[in-house]
Amino acid sequence: MRKIFVLAVSAIAAASALAVVPAEARQGCGAGFHRGPAGVCRPNRPVVVVRPAGPRIGVFYRGRGYWD
C-alpha cells in the first residue's frame, strides 16, 4: 500500500512539474517577432484595416456619366 501511494504521489508531482513550464509562444524569436514561412524570424506588424470606398463626388462613372 505504501509503495503504491509513493508512486502515485511521485507521478502527480512529476505531472504537475511539467505543467508549470510555460509554452514558448514566440518560437525563439524574441518579443515582437514570429517565424515566417521559411523559418526566419520576422517582425510583427500592426493590424491593417481596409475600409470599403464610398462614392466620390465629381467622378465619372462609365455608362452613367458624372455623379454629383
Coordinates of N, CA and C in Angstrom, one line a residue:
M1 N 0.8 -1.2 0.0 CA 0.0 0.0 0.0 C 0.9 1.3 0.0
R2 N 1.9 1.2 0.8 CA 2.8 2.4 0.9 C 3.5 2.6 -0.4
K3 N 3.9 1.5 -1.1 CA 4.6 1.7 -2.4 C 3.7 2.3 -3.4
I4 N 2.5 1.9 -3.5 CA 1.5 2.5 -4.5 C 1.3 3.9 -4.2
F5 N 1.2 4.3 -2.9 CA 1.0 5.7 -2.5 C 2.2 6.5 -2.9
V6 N 3.4 6.0 -2.7 CA 4.6 6.8 -3.0 C 4.7 7.0 -4.5
L7 N 4.4 5.9 -5.3 CA 4.4 6.0 -6.8 C 3.3 7.0 -7.3
A8 N 2.2 7.0 -6.7 CA 1.1 7.9 -7.1 C 1.5 9.3 -6.8
V9 N 2.0 9.6 -5.6 CA 2.4 11.0 -5.3 C 3.6 11.4 -6.2
S10 N 4.5 10.6 -6.5 CA 5.6 11.0 -7.3 C 5.1 11.2 -8.8
A11 N 4.2 10.4 -9.2 CA 3.6 10.6 -10.6 C 2.9 11.9 -10.7
I12 N 2.1 12.3 -9.6 CA 1.4 13.5 -9.6 C 2.3 14.7 -9.5
A13 N 3.4 14.6 -8.7 CA 4.4 15.6 -8.6 C 5.1 15.9 -10.0
A14 N 5.4 14.8 -10.7 CA 6.1 14.9 -12.0 C 5.2 15.5 -13.0
A15 N 3.9 15.1 -13.0 CA 3.0 15.7 -14.0 C 2.7 17.2 -13.7
S16 N 2.6 17.6 -12.4 CA 2.4 19.0 -12.1 C 3.6 19.8 -12.4
A17 N 4.8 19.2 -12.2 CA 6.0 20.0 -12.5 C 6.2 20.2 -14.0
L18 N 5.7 19.3 -14.9 CA 5.8 19.5 -16.3 C 4.7 20.5 -16.8
A19 N 3.6 20.6 -16.1 CA 2.6 21.6 -16.5 C 2.9 23.0 -16.1
V20 N 3.9 23.2 -15.2 CA 4.2 24.6 -14.7 C 5.0 25.3 -15.7
V21 N 5.8 24.6 -16.6 CA 6.7 25.2 -17.5 C 5.8 25.9 -18.6
P22 N 6.0 27.2 -18.9 CA 5.3 27.9 -19.9 C 5.6 27.5 -21.3
A23 N 4.7 27.6 -22.2 CA 5.0 27.3 -23.6 C 5.7 28.5 -24.2
E24 N 6.6 28.2 -25.2 CA 7.4 29.2 -25.9 C 6.5 29.7 -27.0
A25 N 5.8 30.8 -26.8 CA 4.9 31.3 -27.8 C 5.6 32.1 -28.9
R26 N 6.8 32.6 -28.7 CA 7.5 33.4 -29.7 C 8.3 32.5 -30.6
Q27 N 8.4 31.3 -30.3 CA 9.2 30.3 -31.2 C 10.7 30.7 -31.2
G28 N 11.2 31.2 -30.1 CA 12.6 31.5 -30.0 C 13.0 32.8 -30.8
C29 N 12.1 33.6 -31.2 CA 12.5 34.8 -32.0 C 12.6 36.1 -31.1
G30 N 12.0 36.0 -29.9 CA 12.0 37.2 -29.1 C 10.7 38.0 -29.1
A31 N 10.6 39.0 -28.3 CA 9.3 39.7 -28.2 C 9.2 40.6 -29.5
G32 N 8.0 40.5 -30.0 CA 7.7 41.3 -31.2 C 8.0 40.7 -32.5
F33 N 8.4 39.4 -32.5 CA 8.8 38.7 -33.7 C 8.1 37.3 -33.8
H34 N 8.0 36.8 -34.9 CA 7.5 35.4 -35.1 C 8.2 34.7 -36.3
R35 N 8.0 33.4 -36.4 CA 8.6 32.7 -37.5 C 7.8 32.8 -38.8
G36 N 8.5 33.1 -39.9 CA 7.9 33.2 -41.2 C 7.8 31.8 -41.9
P37 N 7.4 31.8 -43.2 CA 7.2 30.5 -43.9 C 8.5 29.8 -44.0
A38 N 9.6 30.5 -44.2 CA 10.9 29.9 -44.4 C 11.6 29.6 -43.1
G39 N 11.0 29.9 -41.9 CA 11.6 29.6 -40.6 C 12.5 30.8 -40.1
V40 N 12.4 31.9 -40.8 CA 13.2 33.1 -40.5 C 12.4 33.9 -39.5
C41 N 13.0 34.6 -38.6 CA 12.3 35.5 -37.6 C 11.9 36.8 -38.4
R42 N 10.6 37.1 -38.2 CA 10.1 38.3 -38.9 C 9.4 39.2 -37.8
P43 N 9.5 40.5 -38.0 CA 8.8 41.4 -37.0 C 7.3 41.3 -37.2
N44 N 6.6 41.4 -36.0 CA 5.1 41.5 -36.1 C 4.7 42.9 -36.6
R45 N 3.7 42.9 -37.4 CA 3.3 44.2 -38.0 C 1.9 44.5 -37.4
P46 N 1.5 45.8 -37.4 CA 0.2 46.2 -36.8 C -0.9 45.7 -37.8
V47 N -2.1 45.6 -37.2 CA -3.2 45.1 -38.0 C -3.6 46.1 -39.1
V48 N -3.8 45.6 -40.3 CA -4.2 46.5 -41.4 C -5.8 46.4 -41.6
V49 N -6.4 47.5 -41.5 CA -7.9 47.6 -41.7 C -8.2 48.2 -43.0
V50 N -8.9 47.6 -43.9 CA -9.3 48.1 -45.2 C -10.7 48.4 -45.2
R51 N -11.1 49.7 -45.4 CA -12.5 50.2 -45.4 C -12.9 50.2 -46.9
P52 N -14.2 49.8 -47.1 CA -14.7 49.9 -48.5 C -14.8 51.4 -48.9
A53 N -14.5 51.8 -50.1 CA -14.5 53.2 -50.5 C -16.0 53.5 -50.9
G54 N -16.4 54.6 -50.4 CA -17.8 55.1 -50.8 C -17.7 55.9 -52.1
P55 N -18.9 56.3 -52.6 CA -18.9 57.0 -53.9 C -18.2 58.4 -53.7
R56 N -17.5 58.8 -54.7 CA -16.8 60.0 -54.7 C -17.6 61.1 -55.5
I57 N -17.6 62.3 -55.0 CA -18.4 63.3 -55.7 C -17.5 63.9 -56.8
G58 N -18.2 64.1 -58.0 CA -17.5 64.6 -59.2 C -16.6 63.6 -59.9
V59 N -17.0 62.4 -59.9 CA -16.2 61.3 -60.5 C -17.0 60.8 -61.7
F60 N -16.4 60.5 -62.8 CA -17.0 60.0 -64.0 C -17.2 58.5 -63.8
Y61 N -18.4 58.0 -63.9 CA -18.7 56.6 -63.9 C -19.1 56.1 -65.3
R62 N -18.4 55.1 -65.8 CA -18.7 54.6 -67.2 C -20.1 54.2 -67.4
G63 N -20.8 54.7 -68.4 CA -22.2 54.4 -68.7 C -23.2 55.2 -68.0
R64 N -22.8 56.0 -66.9 CA -23.7 56.8 -66.2 C -23.3 58.3 -66.2
G65 N -22.1 58.6 -66.7 CA -21.7 60.0 -66.7 C -21.1 60.4 -65.4
Y66 N -21.2 61.8 -65.2 CA -20.7 62.3 -63.9 C -21.8 62.2 -62.8
W67 N -21.3 61.9 -61.6 CA -22.2 61.9 -60.5 C -21.9 63.0 -59.5
D68 N -22.8 63.8 -59.2 CA -22.5 64.9 -58.2 C -23.5 64.8 -57.1

